[in-house]
CSV table of C-alpha atoms and ligand atoms in Angstrom, one decimal:
chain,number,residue,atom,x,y,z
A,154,UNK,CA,39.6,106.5,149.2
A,155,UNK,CA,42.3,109.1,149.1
A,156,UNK,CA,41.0,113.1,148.1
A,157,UNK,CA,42.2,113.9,144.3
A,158,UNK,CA,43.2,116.4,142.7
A,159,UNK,CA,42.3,117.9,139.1
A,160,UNK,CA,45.4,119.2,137.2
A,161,UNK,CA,44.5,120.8,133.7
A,162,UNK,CA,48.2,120.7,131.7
A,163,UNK,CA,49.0,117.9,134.3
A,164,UNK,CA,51.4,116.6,131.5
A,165,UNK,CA,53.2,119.2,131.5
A,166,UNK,CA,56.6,120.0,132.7
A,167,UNK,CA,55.4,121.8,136.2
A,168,UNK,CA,52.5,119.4,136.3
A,169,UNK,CA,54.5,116.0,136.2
A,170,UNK,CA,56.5,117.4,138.7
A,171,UNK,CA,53.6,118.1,140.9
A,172,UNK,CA,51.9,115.2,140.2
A,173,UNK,CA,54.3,112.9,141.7
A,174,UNK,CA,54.8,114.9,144.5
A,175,UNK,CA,50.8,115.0,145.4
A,176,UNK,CA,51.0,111.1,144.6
A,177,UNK,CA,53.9,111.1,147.5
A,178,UNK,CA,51.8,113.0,149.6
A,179,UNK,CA,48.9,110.5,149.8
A,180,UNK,CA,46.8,112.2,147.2
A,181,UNK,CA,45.3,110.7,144.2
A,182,UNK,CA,45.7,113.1,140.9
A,183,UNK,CA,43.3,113.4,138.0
A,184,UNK,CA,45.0,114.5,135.2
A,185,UNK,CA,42.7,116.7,132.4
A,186,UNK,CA,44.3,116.4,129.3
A,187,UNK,CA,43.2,116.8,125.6
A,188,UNK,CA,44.7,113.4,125.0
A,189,UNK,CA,44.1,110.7,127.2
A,190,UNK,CA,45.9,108.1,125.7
A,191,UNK,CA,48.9,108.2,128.0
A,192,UNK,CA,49.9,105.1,130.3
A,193,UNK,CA,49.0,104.9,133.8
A,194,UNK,CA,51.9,104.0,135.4
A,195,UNK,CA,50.5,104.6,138.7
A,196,UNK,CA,46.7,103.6,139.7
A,197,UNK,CA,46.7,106.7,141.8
A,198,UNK,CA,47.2,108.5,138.4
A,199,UNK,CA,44.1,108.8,136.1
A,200,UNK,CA,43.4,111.1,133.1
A,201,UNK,CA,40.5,112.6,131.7
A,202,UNK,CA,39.6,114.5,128.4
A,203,UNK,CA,38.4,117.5,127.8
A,204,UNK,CA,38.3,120.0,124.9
A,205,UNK,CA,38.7,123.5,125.8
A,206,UNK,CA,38.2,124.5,122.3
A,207,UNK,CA,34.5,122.8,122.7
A,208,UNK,CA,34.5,123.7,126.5
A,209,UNK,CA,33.5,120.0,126.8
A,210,UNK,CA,35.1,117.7,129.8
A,211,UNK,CA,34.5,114.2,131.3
A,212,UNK,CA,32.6,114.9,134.2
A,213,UNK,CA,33.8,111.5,136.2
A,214,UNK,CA,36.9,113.8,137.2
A,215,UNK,CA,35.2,115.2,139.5
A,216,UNK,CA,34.8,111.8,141.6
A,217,UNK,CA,36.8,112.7,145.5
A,218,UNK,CA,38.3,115.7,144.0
A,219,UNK,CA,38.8,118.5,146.4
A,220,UNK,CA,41.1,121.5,144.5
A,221,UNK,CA,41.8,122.3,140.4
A,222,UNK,CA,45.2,123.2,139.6
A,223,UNK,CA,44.8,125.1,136.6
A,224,UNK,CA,48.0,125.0,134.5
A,225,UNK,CA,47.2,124.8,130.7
A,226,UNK,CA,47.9,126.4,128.2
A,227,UNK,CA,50.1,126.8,124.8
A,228,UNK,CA,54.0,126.6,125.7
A,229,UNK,CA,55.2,130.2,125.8
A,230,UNK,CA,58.6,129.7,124.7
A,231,UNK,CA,57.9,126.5,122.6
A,232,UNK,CA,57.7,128.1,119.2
A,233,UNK,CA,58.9,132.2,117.4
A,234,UNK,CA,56.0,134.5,118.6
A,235,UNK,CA,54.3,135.3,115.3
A,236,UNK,CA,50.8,136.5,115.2
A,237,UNK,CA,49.1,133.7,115.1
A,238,UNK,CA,51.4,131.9,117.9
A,239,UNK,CA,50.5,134.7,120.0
A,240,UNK,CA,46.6,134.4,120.0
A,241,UNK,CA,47.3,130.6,120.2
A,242,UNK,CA,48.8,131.4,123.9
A,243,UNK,CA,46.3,133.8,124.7
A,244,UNK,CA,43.6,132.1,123.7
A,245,UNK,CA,44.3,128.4,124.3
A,246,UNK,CA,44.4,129.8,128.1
A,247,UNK,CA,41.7,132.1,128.2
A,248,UNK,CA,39.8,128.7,126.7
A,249,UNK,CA,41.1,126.8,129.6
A,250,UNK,CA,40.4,129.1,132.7
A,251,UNK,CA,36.7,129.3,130.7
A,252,UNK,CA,35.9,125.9,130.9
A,253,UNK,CA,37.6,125.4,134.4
A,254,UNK,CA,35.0,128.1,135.5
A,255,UNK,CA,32.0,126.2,133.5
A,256,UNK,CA,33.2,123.3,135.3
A,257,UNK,CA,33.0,124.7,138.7
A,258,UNK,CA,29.9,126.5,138.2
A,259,UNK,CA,27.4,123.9,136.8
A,260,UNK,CA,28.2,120.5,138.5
A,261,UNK,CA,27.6,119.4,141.6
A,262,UNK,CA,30.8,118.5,142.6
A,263,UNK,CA,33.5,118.7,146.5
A,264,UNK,CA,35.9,121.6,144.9
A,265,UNK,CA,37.0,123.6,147.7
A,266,UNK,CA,39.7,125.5,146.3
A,267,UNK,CA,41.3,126.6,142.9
A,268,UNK,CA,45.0,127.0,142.3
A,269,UNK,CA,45.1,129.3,138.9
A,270,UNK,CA,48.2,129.6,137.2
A,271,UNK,CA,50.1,133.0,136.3
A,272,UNK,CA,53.2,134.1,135.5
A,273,UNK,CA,55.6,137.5,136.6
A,274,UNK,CA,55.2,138.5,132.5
A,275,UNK,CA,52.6,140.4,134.1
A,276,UNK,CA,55.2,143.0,135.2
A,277,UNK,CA,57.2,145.3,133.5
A,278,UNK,CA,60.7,145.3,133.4
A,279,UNK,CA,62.2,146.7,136.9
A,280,UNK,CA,66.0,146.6,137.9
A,281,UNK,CA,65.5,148.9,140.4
A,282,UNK,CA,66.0,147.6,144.0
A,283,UNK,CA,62.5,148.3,144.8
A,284,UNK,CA,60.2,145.3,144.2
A,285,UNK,CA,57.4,144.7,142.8
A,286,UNK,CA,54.3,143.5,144.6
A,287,UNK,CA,51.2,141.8,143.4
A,288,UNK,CA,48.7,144.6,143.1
A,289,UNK,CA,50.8,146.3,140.2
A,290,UNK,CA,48.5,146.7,137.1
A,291,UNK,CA,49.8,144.5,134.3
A,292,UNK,CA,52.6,145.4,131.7
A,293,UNK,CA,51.0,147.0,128.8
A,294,UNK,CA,53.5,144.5,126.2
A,295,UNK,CA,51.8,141.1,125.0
A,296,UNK,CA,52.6,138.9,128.4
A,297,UNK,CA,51.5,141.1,130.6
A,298,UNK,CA,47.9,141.7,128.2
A,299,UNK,CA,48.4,137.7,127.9
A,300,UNK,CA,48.3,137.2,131.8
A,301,UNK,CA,45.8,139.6,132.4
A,302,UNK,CA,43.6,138.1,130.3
A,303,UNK,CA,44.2,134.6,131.3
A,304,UNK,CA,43.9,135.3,135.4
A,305,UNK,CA,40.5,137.1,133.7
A,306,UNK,CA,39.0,133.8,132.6
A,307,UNK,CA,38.7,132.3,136.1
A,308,UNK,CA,36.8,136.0,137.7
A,309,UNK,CA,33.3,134.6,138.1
A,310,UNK,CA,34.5,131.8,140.6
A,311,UNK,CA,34.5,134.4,143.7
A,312,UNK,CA,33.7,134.3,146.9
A,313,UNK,CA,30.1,133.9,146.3
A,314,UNK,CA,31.0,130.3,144.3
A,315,UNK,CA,32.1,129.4,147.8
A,316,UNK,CA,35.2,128.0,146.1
A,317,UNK,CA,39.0,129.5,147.4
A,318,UNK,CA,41.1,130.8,144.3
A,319,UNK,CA,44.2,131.4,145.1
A,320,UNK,CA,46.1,132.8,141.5
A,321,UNK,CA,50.3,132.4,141.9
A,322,UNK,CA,52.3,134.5,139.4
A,323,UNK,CA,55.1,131.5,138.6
A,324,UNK,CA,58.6,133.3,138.1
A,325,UNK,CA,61.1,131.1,136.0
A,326,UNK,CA,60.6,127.6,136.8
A,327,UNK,CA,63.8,126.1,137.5
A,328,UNK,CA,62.9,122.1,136.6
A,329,UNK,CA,66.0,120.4,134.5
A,330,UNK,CA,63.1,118.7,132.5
A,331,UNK,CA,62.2,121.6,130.7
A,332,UNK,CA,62.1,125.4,129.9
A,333,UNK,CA,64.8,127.6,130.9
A,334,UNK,CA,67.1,124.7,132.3
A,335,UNK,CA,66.7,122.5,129.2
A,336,UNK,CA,67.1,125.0,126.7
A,337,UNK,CA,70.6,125.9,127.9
A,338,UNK,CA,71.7,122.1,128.6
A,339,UNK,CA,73.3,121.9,125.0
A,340,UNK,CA,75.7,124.8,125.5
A,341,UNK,CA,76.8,123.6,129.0
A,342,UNK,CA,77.3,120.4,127.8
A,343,UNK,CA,79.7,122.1,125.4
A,344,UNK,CA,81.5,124.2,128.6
A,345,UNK,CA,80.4,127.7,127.5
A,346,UNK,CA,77.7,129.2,129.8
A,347,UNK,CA,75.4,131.5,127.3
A,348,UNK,CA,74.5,135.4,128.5
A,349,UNK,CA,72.0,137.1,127.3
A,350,UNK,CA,73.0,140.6,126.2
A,351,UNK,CA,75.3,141.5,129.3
A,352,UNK,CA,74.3,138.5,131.5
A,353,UNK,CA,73.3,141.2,134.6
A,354,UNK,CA,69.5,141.6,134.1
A,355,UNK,CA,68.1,140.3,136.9
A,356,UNK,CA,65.6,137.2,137.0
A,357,UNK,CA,62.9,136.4,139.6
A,358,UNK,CA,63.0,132.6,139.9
A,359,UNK,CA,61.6,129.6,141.7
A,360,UNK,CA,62.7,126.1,142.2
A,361,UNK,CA,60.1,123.2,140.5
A,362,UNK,CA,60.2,121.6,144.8
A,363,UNK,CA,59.1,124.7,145.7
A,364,UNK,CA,56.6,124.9,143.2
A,365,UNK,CA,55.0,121.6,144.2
A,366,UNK,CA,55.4,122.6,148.1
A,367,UNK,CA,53.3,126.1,147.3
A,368,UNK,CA,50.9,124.6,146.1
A,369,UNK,CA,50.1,122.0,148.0
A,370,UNK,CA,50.3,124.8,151.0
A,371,UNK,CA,47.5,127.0,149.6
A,372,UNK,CA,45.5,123.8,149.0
A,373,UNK,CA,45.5,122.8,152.4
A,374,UNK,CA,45.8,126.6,153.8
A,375,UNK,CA,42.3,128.3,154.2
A,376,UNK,CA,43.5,131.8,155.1
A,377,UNK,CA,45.6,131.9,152.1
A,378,UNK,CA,43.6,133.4,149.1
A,379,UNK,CA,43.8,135.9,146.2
A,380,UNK,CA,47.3,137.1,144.3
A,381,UNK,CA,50.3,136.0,144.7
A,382,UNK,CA,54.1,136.0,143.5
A,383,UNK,CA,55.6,132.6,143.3
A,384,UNK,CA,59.6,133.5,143.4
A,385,UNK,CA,62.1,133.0,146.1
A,386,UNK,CA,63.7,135.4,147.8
A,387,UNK,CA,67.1,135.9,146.0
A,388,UNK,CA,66.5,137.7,143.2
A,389,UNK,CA,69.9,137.1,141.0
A,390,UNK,CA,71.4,138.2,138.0
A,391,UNK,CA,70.8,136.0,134.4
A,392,UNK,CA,75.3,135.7,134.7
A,393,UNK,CA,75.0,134.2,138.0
A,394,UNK,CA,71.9,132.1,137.2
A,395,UNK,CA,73.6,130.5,134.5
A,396,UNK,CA,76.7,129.6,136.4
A,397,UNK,CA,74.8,128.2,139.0
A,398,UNK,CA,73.0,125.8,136.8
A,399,UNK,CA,76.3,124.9,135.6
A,400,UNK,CA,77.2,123.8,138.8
A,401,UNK,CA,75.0,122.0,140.2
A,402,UNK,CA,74.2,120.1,136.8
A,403,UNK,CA,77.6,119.1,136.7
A,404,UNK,CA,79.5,121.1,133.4
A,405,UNK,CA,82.5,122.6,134.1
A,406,UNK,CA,82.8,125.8,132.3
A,407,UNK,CA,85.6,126.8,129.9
A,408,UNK,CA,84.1,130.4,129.0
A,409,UNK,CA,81.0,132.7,129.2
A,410,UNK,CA,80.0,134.4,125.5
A,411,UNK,CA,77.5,137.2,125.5
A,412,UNK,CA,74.8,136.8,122.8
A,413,UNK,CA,74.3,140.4,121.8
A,414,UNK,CA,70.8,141.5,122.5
A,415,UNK,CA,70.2,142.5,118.7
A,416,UNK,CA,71.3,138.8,117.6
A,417,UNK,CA,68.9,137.1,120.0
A,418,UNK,CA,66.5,139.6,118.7
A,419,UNK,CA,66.8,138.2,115.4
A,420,UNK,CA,66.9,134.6,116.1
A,421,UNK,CA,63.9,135.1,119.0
A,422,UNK,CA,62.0,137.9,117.6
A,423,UNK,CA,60.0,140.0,120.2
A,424,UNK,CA,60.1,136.5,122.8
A,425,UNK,CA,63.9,138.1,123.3
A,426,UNK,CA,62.8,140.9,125.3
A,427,UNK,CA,61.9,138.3,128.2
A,428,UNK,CA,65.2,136.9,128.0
A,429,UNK,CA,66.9,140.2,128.4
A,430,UNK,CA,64.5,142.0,130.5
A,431,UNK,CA,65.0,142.4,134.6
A,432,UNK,CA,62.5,141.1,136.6
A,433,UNK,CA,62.9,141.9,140.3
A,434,UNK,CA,59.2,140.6,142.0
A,435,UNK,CA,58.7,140.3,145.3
A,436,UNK,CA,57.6,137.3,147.7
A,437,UNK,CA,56.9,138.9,150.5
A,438,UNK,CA,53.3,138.4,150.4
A,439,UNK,CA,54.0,134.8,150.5
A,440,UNK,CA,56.1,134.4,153.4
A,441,UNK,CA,53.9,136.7,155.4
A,442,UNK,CA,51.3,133.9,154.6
A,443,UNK,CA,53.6,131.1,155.8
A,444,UNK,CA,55.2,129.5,153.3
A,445,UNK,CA,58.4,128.5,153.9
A,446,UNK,CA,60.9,128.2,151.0
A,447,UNK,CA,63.2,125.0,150.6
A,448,UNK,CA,65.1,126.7,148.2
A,449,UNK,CA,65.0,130.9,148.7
A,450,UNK,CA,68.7,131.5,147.3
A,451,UNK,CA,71.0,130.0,144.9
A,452,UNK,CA,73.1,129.0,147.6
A,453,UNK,CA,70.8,126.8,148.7
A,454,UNK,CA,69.8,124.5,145.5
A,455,UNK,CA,71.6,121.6,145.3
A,456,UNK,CA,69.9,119.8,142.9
A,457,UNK,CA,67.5,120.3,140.2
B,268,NAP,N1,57.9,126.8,133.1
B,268,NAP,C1,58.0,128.0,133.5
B,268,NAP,O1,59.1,128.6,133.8
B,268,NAP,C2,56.8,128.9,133.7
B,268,NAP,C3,56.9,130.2,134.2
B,268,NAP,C4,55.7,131.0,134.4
B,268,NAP,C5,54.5,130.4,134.1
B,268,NAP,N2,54.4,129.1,133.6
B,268,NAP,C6,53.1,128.6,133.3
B,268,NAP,O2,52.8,127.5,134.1
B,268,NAP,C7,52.0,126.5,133.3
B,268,NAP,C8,52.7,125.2,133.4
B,268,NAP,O3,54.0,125.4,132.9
B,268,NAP,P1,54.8,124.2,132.1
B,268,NAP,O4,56.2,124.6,131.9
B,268,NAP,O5,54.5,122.9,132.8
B,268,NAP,O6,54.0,124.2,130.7
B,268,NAP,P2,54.0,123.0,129.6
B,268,NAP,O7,55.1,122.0,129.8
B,268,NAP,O8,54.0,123.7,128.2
B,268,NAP,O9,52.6,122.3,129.8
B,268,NAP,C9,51.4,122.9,129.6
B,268,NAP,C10,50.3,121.9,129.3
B,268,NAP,O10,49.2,122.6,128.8
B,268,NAP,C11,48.5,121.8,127.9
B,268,NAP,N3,48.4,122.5,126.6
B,268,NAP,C12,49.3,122.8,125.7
B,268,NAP,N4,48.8,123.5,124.7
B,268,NAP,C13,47.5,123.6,124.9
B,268,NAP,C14,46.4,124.2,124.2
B,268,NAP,N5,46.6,124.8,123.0
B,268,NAP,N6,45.2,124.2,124.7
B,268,NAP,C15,45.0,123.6,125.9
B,268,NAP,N7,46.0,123.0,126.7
B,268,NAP,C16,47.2,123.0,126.1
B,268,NAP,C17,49.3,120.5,127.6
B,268,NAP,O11,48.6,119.4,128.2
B,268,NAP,P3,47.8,118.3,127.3
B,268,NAP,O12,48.6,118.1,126.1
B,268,NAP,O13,47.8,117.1,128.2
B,268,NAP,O14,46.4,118.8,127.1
B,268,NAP,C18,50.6,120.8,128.3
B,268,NAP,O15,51.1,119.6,128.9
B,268,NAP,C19,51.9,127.0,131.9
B,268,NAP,O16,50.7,127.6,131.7
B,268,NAP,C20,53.0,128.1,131.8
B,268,NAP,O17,52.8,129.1,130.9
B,268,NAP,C21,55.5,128.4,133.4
């Protein structure tokens, strides 16, 4: 029987994407999810339930597993960040990471290593040249007290749980499925490419392959533990981010229009600042590990 793997948020955007590239790879992937009625297209596909507001879970997930890939949690860009949408993101992953660490620590059970999910909100703004590395203490604005919190939830599996957690810090995941591709599909399609205040801020991003390929590296890597920043190596400005997308997604552009920083404030509330914020974040750590990026420039991508 093949090893599995656990995905929480498996359903997901980012976790679809991995899931059939772990099924390529010869693995088998058990999906948590808090609904389980989903088809199984694929029989080495199965999902499970769990509640992370009851921090109760099917424990027959656990049958040949050998890593958790942590990734759930409320979309972060799915909805205006009101009050209560904010403590719904926080809390909904601090929830998760909870029960992932219940999990770990009570059953008897082959988990060897723990992929947690985090993002670069964690930093604060920088378009400076100089970037920033992993042990930076967190932003002091919502995402960065959001990430902390959420790479908090998973701190009592240590080295002493015997069980390898390696956190990545996802930059923008660049997956035409979802997130920041989708959501600027519609003015494409309509030959305008959309910047965001004056289109140079700078955005730390990674390519969904690359995504799938890191982490199935730290699985299998047993050196590679602790913090790190999951971007590739050209950092590039939101102006020529956007026309690259254009590109290779096929729209031919007639113009670019600006969206003034105090309109997308209006229309996004405070989720505008990470739209117009620079994010220059460092890999380095990364590639001294080993990992070798399929995509680490925009030259490179050629499909999304
Ligand atoms: N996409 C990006 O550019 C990006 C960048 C940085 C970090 N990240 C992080 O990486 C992770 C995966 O990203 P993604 O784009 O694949 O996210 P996604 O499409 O929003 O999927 C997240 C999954 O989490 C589960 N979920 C949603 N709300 C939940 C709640 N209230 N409580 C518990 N589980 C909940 C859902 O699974 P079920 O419905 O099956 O339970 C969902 O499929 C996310 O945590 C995201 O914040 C993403």
């Amino acid at each position: 029987m093949e090893k599995a793997i656990i995905i929480t948020g498996g359903t997901g955007m980012v976790g679809n994407s991995l899931t059939n590239y772990l099924i390529e790879k010869g693995y088998s992937v058990h999906i948590l999810s808090r609904n389980t009625k989903k088809k199984e297209v694929n029989s080495r596909i199965k999902y499970f339930k769990w509640d992370t507001d009851q921090q109760t879970y099917d424990d027959n997930v656990f049958s040949n597993a050998v890593a958790i890939v942590n990734l759930a949690g409320a979309g972060i860009a799915d909805k205006r960040w009101t009050k209560n949408r904010k403590q719904e993101i926080v809390e909904s992953r601090v929830a998760a990471g909870n029960l992932v660490t219940k999990m770990l620590l009570n059953e008897t059970h082959q988990i060897k290593t723990l992929i947690q999910a985090s993002a670069i909100g964690w930093y604060a703004p920088n378009a400076s040249l100089n970037q920033y590395q992993e042990d930076l203490a967190p932003n002091n604005d919502f995402l960065g007290t959001a990430c902390n919190a959420w790479e908090n939830s998973v701190n009592q599996i240590n080295e002493s749980s015997n069980i390898r957690k390696v956190i990545l810090r996802f930059g923008i995941v660049l997956n035409k499925n979802g997130g920041y591709v989708k959501a600027q599909i519609l003015p494409l399609k309509l030959k305008v490419a959309p910047l965001f205040g004056n289109g140079n801020q700078l955005v730390s991003w990674i390519h969904q392959q690359d995504i799938n390929r890191m982490i199935a590296y730290c699985i299998n890597q047993n050196e590679v533990s602790g913090i790190y920043n999951a971007v590739s190596t050209e950092v590039v400005s939101q102006k020529n981010m956007i026309k690259k997308l254009a590109t290779v997604l096929n729209y031919k552009l007639w113009l670019s229009m600006p969206i003034p920083s105090f309109f997308l404030k209006i229309v996004l509330g405070e989720m505008s600042i990470e739209l117009l914020k620079s994010s220059n974040i460092s890999n380095k750590k990364i590639l001294d590990a080993g990992f070798e990026f399929s995509y680490p420039d925009l030259v490179s991508i050629n499909k999304l």
